[in-house]
Amino acid sequence: MINRLLQKINRVDIRKFRFWIQLLFFIVFVYGGYLAIDLGREIPVFSCGYNRETGGVCYFMPLQHQLARPWDRLFSMASIGVLGAFLTFLLWFVVFNKAWCGYACPLGTMQDWITAIRKRLRIPYSSYSESDYKFLKKIKYIFLLIVILFPLLIGAGLLDGEWRAAFCKMCPGRLITPLFVGDFSQWSIDFSSNTAIFLTTFGIAFSALFIVGSFVKKRFFCFYCPMSAMHYVFSPFALLKLKKEGDKCTKCGDCYRVCDMQIFDIADDVVSRNILRDDCILCLKCIAACPEEDALHLDIVNMALFRSTKDGFAKRMGLEKDLFDER
């Protein structure tokens, strides 16, 4: 019975499955407040707290405020709650690993919807050169540094308190997510100080770039996402793993061609068994597009939950009759 269930999973239409899961999480994280849903303030995606109707708050918002405490309080038993919040974040994360990006993040879903509009209009997408890709992917670690280091400098008295939650002020999630509940109040510049002017102006410019960039480049913002960088730091502890059997890979490149994040290693690396990379959103499109038996698979605690199979590939590609004829 379990084998029959796994066979059905291996033949699943990952595109449709993902659409419905993304829609479900979008409703929870954008409209959850209307449904009295509250999943807490340690959510590992950009479920923005500036949206009053969110069903759970992105962990970066409380984290920045917690780290900005004076150091004598931060590094004392008075901050045991900070550790508790971190462990809660980690608990959420380790269950799904970076699938939070590919299936649950509202900003990720918005980008996929923008891409769908572009496809409907038959406008070709752009891609980065390998050198641009290697350079741009570093930016998310700079943003992660801002998320963690700036509050710590405030707590040490080395930075003005206005830089508290600096990334939230710059994040497109603050401006775009509330739009879905009719709140346009975040689209304004705060003229109360030079710091506020800079951060809120940056936020508007970054949000405009998010919309335009996502139209021409798949998952444009995810290349710069500090949450993705933080996920990767803790991904070795996660239960879900993306594995590759290099000896079964023919380097046909199908997995790379469907990868929204342009991860070269997914096709080129036939040595590493753990093929999860920092830009991966664990959308599983690579597994669905792989025609080789068991070359790529998603494991949970060393048990293959979803694997590439010739049968599954043929069904998804509408080639079942051709495959049968070959047999």
CSV table of C-alpha atoms in Angstrom, one decimal:
chain,number,residue,atom,x,y,z
A,1,MET,CA,0.0,0.0,0.0
A,2,ILE,CA,2.8,2.4,0.9
A,3,ASN,CA,4.6,1.5,-2.4
A,4,ARG,CA,1.4,2.2,-4.3
A,5,LEU,CA,1.0,5.6,-2.6
A,6,LEU,CA,4.7,6.5,-3.4
A,7,GLN,CA,4.1,5.6,-7.0
A,8,LYS,CA,1.2,8.0,-7.2
A,9,ILE,CA,3.3,10.7,-5.6
A,10,ASN,CA,6.0,10.1,-8.1
A,11,ARG,CA,3.5,10.7,-10.9
A,12,VAL,CA,1.9,13.8,-9.4
A,13,ASP,CA,1.6,17.0,-11.5
A,14,ILE,CA,3.9,19.1,-9.3
A,15,ARG,CA,2.8,22.3,-11.1
A,16,LYS,CA,-0.9,21.9,-10.0
A,17,PHE,CA,0.0,20.5,-6.6
A,18,ARG,CA,2.2,23.5,-6.0
A,19,PHE,CA,-0.4,26.0,-7.2
A,20,TRP,CA,-3.0,24.9,-4.6
A,21,ILE,CA,-0.5,24.6,-1.7
A,22,GLN,CA,0.8,28.1,-2.5
A,23,LEU,CA,-2.7,29.5,-2.7
A,24,LEU,CA,-3.6,27.9,0.7
A,25,PHE,CA,-0.5,29.4,2.4
A,26,PHE,CA,-1.2,32.8,0.7
A,27,ILE,CA,-4.7,32.9,2.2
A,28,VAL,CA,-3.3,31.9,5.6
A,29,PHE,CA,-0.5,34.4,5.7
A,30,VAL,CA,-2.2,37.4,4.0
A,31,TYR,CA,-5.9,36.9,5.1
A,32,GLY,CA,-5.5,34.7,8.1
A,33,GLY,CA,-6.5,37.5,10.5
A,34,TYR,CA,-10.0,37.5,9.0
A,35,LEU,CA,-10.2,33.8,9.9
A,36,ALA,CA,-8.8,34.2,13.4
A,37,ILE,CA,-5.6,32.3,12.4
A,38,ASP,CA,-2.5,33.2,14.4
A,39,LEU,CA,0.6,31.0,13.9
A,40,GLY,CA,2.8,33.3,15.9
A,41,ARG,CA,5.7,35.6,15.3
A,42,GLU,CA,8.4,33.2,14.3
A,43,ILE,CA,7.3,32.3,10.7
A,44,PRO,CA,10.3,31.5,8.4
A,45,VAL,CA,8.8,33.4,5.4
A,46,PHE,CA,7.9,37.1,4.6
A,47,SER,CA,4.5,37.0,6.2
A,48,CYS,CA,4.6,40.7,6.9
A,49,GLY,CA,3.6,42.1,10.3
A,50,TYR,CA,2.7,45.4,8.7
A,51,ASN,CA,-0.3,43.6,7.2
A,52,ARG,CA,-2.8,43.8,10.0
A,53,GLU,CA,-4.7,40.7,8.8
A,54,THR,CA,-1.7,38.3,8.6
A,55,GLY,CA,-2.1,34.8,10.0
A,56,GLY,CA,1.5,34.8,11.3
A,57,VAL,CA,4.5,37.2,11.4
A,58,CYS,CA,7.8,36.9,9.6
A,59,TYR,CA,10.5,36.1,12.2
A,60,PHE,CA,12.8,39.0,11.1
A,61,MET,CA,10.4,41.6,12.6
A,62,PRO,CA,10.6,40.4,16.2
A,63,LEU,CA,14.2,39.2,15.8
A,64,GLN,CA,15.5,42.7,15.0
A,65,HIS,CA,13.6,44.3,17.9
A,66,GLN,CA,14.9,41.6,20.3
A,67,LEU,CA,18.5,41.9,19.2
A,68,ALA,CA,18.4,45.7,19.7
A,69,ARG,CA,18.1,45.3,23.4
A,70,PRO,CA,21.0,46.7,25.5
A,71,TRP,CA,23.7,44.0,25.7
A,72,ASP,CA,23.5,43.6,29.5
A,73,ARG,CA,19.8,42.6,29.0
A,74,LEU,CA,20.3,40.7,25.8
A,75,PHE,CA,23.0,38.4,27.2
A,76,SER,CA,21.2,37.7,30.4
A,77,MET,CA,18.4,35.4,31.7
A,78,ALA,CA,16.0,38.3,31.0
A,79,SER,CA,16.2,37.4,27.3
A,80,ILE,CA,15.4,33.7,27.6
A,81,GLY,CA,12.4,34.6,25.5
A,82,VAL,CA,14.7,35.5,22.6
A,83,LEU,CA,16.1,32.0,22.7
A,84,GLY,CA,12.6,30.5,22.9
A,85,ALA,CA,11.6,32.5,19.8
A,86,PHE,CA,14.6,31.4,17.9
A,87,LEU,CA,13.9,27.7,18.8
A,88,THR,CA,10.3,28.1,17.6
A,89,PHE,CA,11.6,29.6,14.3
A,90,LEU,CA,14.0,26.7,14.0
A,91,LEU,CA,11.2,24.2,14.7
A,92,TRP,CA,9.0,25.6,11.9
A,93,PHE,CA,12.0,25.6,9.6
A,94,VAL,CA,13.5,22.2,10.1
A,95,VAL,CA,10.2,20.5,9.1
A,96,PHE,CA,10.0,21.9,5.6
A,97,ASN,CA,13.6,23.2,5.0
A,98,LYS,CA,13.6,25.6,2.0
A,99,ALA,CA,10.2,24.4,0.8
A,100,TRP,CA,9.0,27.4,2.8
A,101,CYS,CA,10.3,29.5,-0.1
A,102,GLY,CA,8.9,27.4,-2.9
A,103,TYR,CA,5.5,26.7,-1.3
A,104,ALA,CA,4.6,29.1,1.5
A,105,CYS,CA,6.2,32.5,1.1
A,106,PRO,CA,3.6,35.1,0.0
A,107,LEU,CA,6.3,37.1,-1.8
A,108,GLY,CA,7.5,34.0,-3.6
A,109,THR,CA,3.9,33.2,-4.7
A,110,MET,CA,3.4,36.8,-5.9
A,111,GLN,CA,6.5,36.5,-8.1
A,112,ASP,CA,5.2,33.2,-9.5
A,113,TRP,CA,1.8,34.9,-10.3
A,114,ILE,CA,3.7,37.8,-12.0
A,115,THR,CA,5.6,35.2,-14.1
A,116,ALA,CA,2.3,33.6,-15.0
A,117,ILE,CA,1.0,36.9,-16.3
A,118,ARG,CA,4.2,37.4,-18.4
A,119,LYS,CA,3.8,33.9,-19.9
A,120,ARG,CA,0.2,34.7,-20.8
A,121,LEU,CA,1.4,37.8,-22.6
A,122,ARG,CA,4.1,35.6,-24.4
A,123,ILE,CA,6.9,37.9,-23.3
A,124,PRO,CA,10.2,36.1,-23.0
A,125,TYR,CA,12.0,36.0,-19.7
A,126,SER,CA,15.6,37.1,-19.0
A,127,SER,CA,18.3,35.2,-17.2
A,128,TYR,CA,21.7,36.1,-15.6
A,129,SER,CA,25.0,35.2,-17.0
A,130,GLU,CA,27.1,32.9,-14.8
A,131,SER,CA,29.3,35.7,-13.6
A,132,ASP,CA,26.3,38.0,-12.8
A,133,TYR,CA,24.7,35.1,-11.0
A,134,LYS,CA,27.7,34.5,-8.8
A,135,PHE,CA,28.0,38.2,-7.9
A,136,LEU,CA,24.3,38.9,-7.3
A,137,LYS,CA,23.7,35.9,-5.1
A,138,LYS,CA,26.0,37.4,-2.5
A,139,ILE,CA,23.6,40.4,-1.9
A,140,LYS,CA,21.3,38.3,0.3
A,141,TYR,CA,24.1,37.8,2.8
A,142,ILE,CA,24.6,41.5,3.0
A,143,PHE,CA,20.9,42.0,3.8
A,144,LEU,CA,21.1,39.2,6.4
A,145,LEU,CA,24.0,41.0,8.0
A,146,ILE,CA,21.8,44.1,8.2
A,147,VAL,CA,19.1,42.1,9.9
A,148,ILE,CA,21.4,40.8,12.6
A,149,LEU,CA,24.3,43.2,12.9
A,150,PHE,CA,22.4,46.6,12.9
A,151,PRO,CA,20.2,45.7,16.0
A,152,LEU,CA,23.3,44.4,17.8
A,153,LEU,CA,25.1,47.7,17.2
A,154,ILE,CA,22.1,49.6,18.5
A,155,GLY,CA,22.1,47.4,21.6
A,156,ALA,CA,25.8,48.3,22.0
A,157,GLY,CA,25.1,52.0,21.7
A,158,LEU,CA,27.1,52.2,18.4
A,159,LEU,CA,24.1,52.9,16.1
A,160,ASP,CA,21.1,55.2,16.3
A,161,GLY,CA,17.8,53.5,17.4
A,162,GLU,CA,16.2,54.5,14.1
A,163,TRP,CA,18.0,51.7,12.4
A,164,ARG,CA,16.1,49.2,14.4
A,165,ALA,CA,14.2,46.9,12.1
A,166,ALA,CA,16.0,48.6,9.2
A,167,PHE,CA,15.4,45.7,6.8
A,168,CYS,CA,11.7,45.7,7.5
A,169,LYS,CA,11.6,49.4,6.4
A,170,MET,CA,13.3,48.4,3.2
A,171,CYS,CA,11.5,45.1,2.5
A,172,PRO,CA,9.0,44.9,-0.4
A,173,GLY,CA,6.8,42.8,1.9
A,174,ARG,CA,6.0,45.8,4.0
A,175,LEU,CA,4.6,47.7,1.1
A,176,ILE,CA,3.2,45.0,-1.2
A,177,THR,CA,1.6,42.5,1.2
A,178,PRO,CA,-0.8,45.1,2.9
A,179,LEU,CA,-2.1,46.0,-0.6
A,180,PHE,CA,-4.0,42.7,-0.8
A,181,VAL,CA,-6.2,43.8,2.2
A,182,GLY,CA,-6.6,47.3,0.7
A,183,ASP,CA,-4.0,49.1,2.9
A,184,PHE,CA,-1.9,51.6,0.9
A,185,SER,CA,-0.6,53.4,4.0
A,186,GLN,CA,2.9,52.0,3.7
A,187,TRP,CA,3.5,53.7,0.3
A,188,SER,CA,4.8,57.0,1.7
A,189,ILE,CA,8.1,58.6,2.7
A,190,ASP,CA,8.7,59.3,6.4
A,191,PHE,CA,10.2,62.8,6.5
A,192,SER,CA,10.7,62.7,10.3
A,193,SER,CA,14.5,62.3,10.0
A,194,ASN,CA,17.2,61.6,7.4
A,195,THR,CA,17.4,58.0,8.4
A,196,ALA,CA,13.6,57.6,8.0
A,197,ILE,CA,13.7,59.3,4.6
A,198,PHE,CA,16.5,57.0,3.4
A,199,LEU,CA,14.9,53.8,4.6
A,200,THR,CA,11.3,54.5,3.4
A,201,THR,CA,12.6,55.8,0.1
A,202,PHE,CA,14.7,52.7,-0.4
A,203,GLY,CA,11.6,50.6,0.5
A,204,ILE,CA,9.5,52.2,-2.2
A,205,ALA,CA,12.3,51.9,-4.8
A,206,PHE,CA,12.9,48.3,-3.8
A,207,SER,CA,9.2,47.4,-4.0
A,208,ALA,CA,8.9,49.0,-7.5
A,209,LEU,CA,12.0,47.0,-8.5
A,210,PHE,CA,10.4,43.9,-7.1
A,211,ILE,CA,7.3,44.2,-9.4
A,212,VAL,CA,9.3,45.1,-12.5
A,213,GLY,CA,12.1,42.7,-11.9
A,214,SER,CA,9.7,39.8,-11.2
A,215,PHE,CA,8.0,40.5,-14.5
A,216,VAL,CA,11.2,39.9,-16.5
A,217,LYS,CA,13.1,37.5,-14.2
A,218,LYS,CA,11.7,34.4,-12.5
A,219,ARG,CA,11.9,34.7,-8.7
A,220,PHE,CA,13.8,38.0,-9.1
A,221,PHE,CA,13.6,38.9,-5.4
A,222,CYS,CA,14.6,35.5,-4.1
A,223,PHE,CA,18.2,36.0,-5.3
A,224,TYR,CA,18.4,38.9,-2.7
A,225,CYS,CA,16.3,37.4,0.1
A,226,PRO,CA,18.0,37.3,3.5
A,227,MET,CA,15.5,34.8,4.7
A,228,SER,CA,16.8,32.4,2.0
A,229,ALA,CA,20.3,33.0,3.3
A,230,MET,CA,19.3,32.3,6.8
A,231,HIS,CA,17.5,29.1,5.7
A,232,TYR,CA,20.6,27.8,4.1
A,233,VAL,CA,22.6,28.3,7.3
A,234,PHE,CA,20.3,26.0,9.1
A,235,SER,CA,19.4,23.6,6.3
A,236,PRO,CA,21.8,20.9,7.4
A,237,PHE,CA,19.4,20.4,10.4
A,238,ALA,CA,16.3,20.1,8.3
A,239,LEU,CA,14.3,16.9,7.8
A,240,LEU,CA,13.6,17.3,4.1
A,241,LYS,CA,16.7,16.9,1.8
A,242,LEU,CA,17.2,17.2,-1.9
A,243,LYS,CA,19.5,14.4,-3.0
A,244,LYS,CA,21.1,13.5,-6.3
A,245,GLU,CA,22.6,10.2,-7.5
A,246,GLY,CA,25.3,11.4,-9.8
A,247,ASP,CA,25.9,8.0,-11.4
A,248,LYS,CA,22.3,8.0,-12.7
A,249,CYS,CA,22.5,11.5,-14.1
A,250,THR,CA,23.1,11.9,-17.9
A,251,LYS,CA,23.6,15.7,-17.7
A,252,CYS,CA,20.7,16.2,-20.1
A,253,GLY,CA,20.1,19.6,-18.5
A,254,ASP,CA,16.3,19.3,-18.1
A,255,CYS,CA,16.5,20.1,-14.4
A,256,TYR,CA,18.5,23.2,-15.0
A,257,ARG,CA,16.2,24.5,-17.7
A,258,VAL,CA,13.1,24.4,-15.4
A,259,CYS,CA,15.0,25.8,-12.4
A,260,ASP,CA,13.7,29.3,-11.6
A,261,MET,CA,16.8,30.1,-9.6
A,262,GLN,CA,19.4,29.1,-12.4
A,263,ILE,CA,21.2,26.7,-10.1
A,264,PHE,CA,24.0,25.2,-12.4
A,265,ASP,CA,24.9,22.5,-9.9
A,266,ILE,CA,21.6,20.7,-10.2
A,267,ALA,CA,22.7,19.6,-13.7
A,268,ASP,CA,26.5,19.8,-13.6
A,269,ASP,CA,27.4,18.5,-10.2
A,270,VAL,CA,27.5,14.7,-10.3
A,271,VAL,CA,29.6,14.3,-7.2
A,272,SER,CA,27.6,15.9,-4.4
A,273,ARG,CA,24.8,13.8,-3.0
A,274,ASN,CA,23.3,16.7,-1.1
A,275,ILE,CA,22.4,19.0,-4.0
A,276,LEU,CA,20.5,21.7,-2.1
A,277,ARG,CA,22.1,25.1,-2.7
A,278,ASP,CA,21.6,28.4,-1.0
A,279,ASP,CA,19.4,29.8,-3.8
A,280,CYS,CA,17.2,26.6,-4.0
A,281,ILE,CA,13.5,27.2,-3.1
A,282,LEU,CA,12.8,23.4,-3.0
A,283,CYS,CA,10.0,23.7,-5.5
A,284,LEU,CA,10.8,20.2,-6.8
A,285,LYS,CA,10.4,21.2,-10.4
A,286,CYS,CA,13.9,19.6,-11.1
A,287,ILE,CA,12.7,16.2,-9.8
A,288,ALA,CA,9.5,16.4,-11.9
A,289,ALA,CA,11.5,17.3,-15.0
A,290,CYS,CA,14.1,14.6,-14.6
A,291,PRO,CA,13.7,11.6,-17.0
A,292,GLU,CA,16.2,9.4,-15.2
A,293,GLU,CA,15.1,6.7,-12.7
A,294,ASP,CA,15.9,7.9,-9.2
A,295,ALA,CA,18.6,10.4,-10.2
A,296,LEU,CA,16.9,13.1,-8.1
A,297,HIS,CA,14.8,12.6,-5.0
A,298,LEU,CA,13.3,14.4,-2.0
A,299,ASP,CA,14.1,12.6,1.2
A,300,ILE,CA,12.5,12.9,4.6
A,301,VAL,CA,14.7,11.2,7.3
A,302,ASN,CA,16.5,9.2,4.6
A,303,MET,CA,13.2,7.9,3.1
A,304,ALA,CA,12.5,9.0,-0.5
A,305,LEU,CA,9.2,10.9,-0.5
A,306,PHE,CA,9.3,12.0,-4.1
A,307,ARG,CA,11.7,10.7,-6.8
A,308,SER,CA,12.3,11.1,-10.4
A,309,THR,CA,11.0,8.2,-12.5
A,310,LYS,CA,10.6,7.5,-16.2
A,311,ASP,CA,7.0,6.7,-15.5
A,312,GLY,CA,6.3,10.0,-13.7
A,313,PHE,CA,8.2,12.0,-16.3
A,314,ALA,CA,6.3,10.4,-19.1
A,315,LYS,CA,2.9,11.1,-17.4
A,316,ARG,CA,3.8,14.8,-16.8
A,317,MET,CA,5.0,15.2,-20.3
A,318,GLY,CA,2.1,13.4,-21.9
A,319,LEU,CA,4.4,10.7,-23.2
A,320,GLU,CA,2.8,7.6,-21.6
A,321,LYS,CA,1.9,6.0,-24.9
A,322,ASP,CA,5.4,6.5,-26.3
A,323,LEU,CA,7.0,5.0,-23.2
A,324,PHE,CA,4.6,2.0,-23.4
A,325,ASP,CA,5.6,1.5,-27.0
A,326,GLU,CA,9.2,1.5,-26.1
A,327,ARG,CA,8.7,-1.3,-23.6
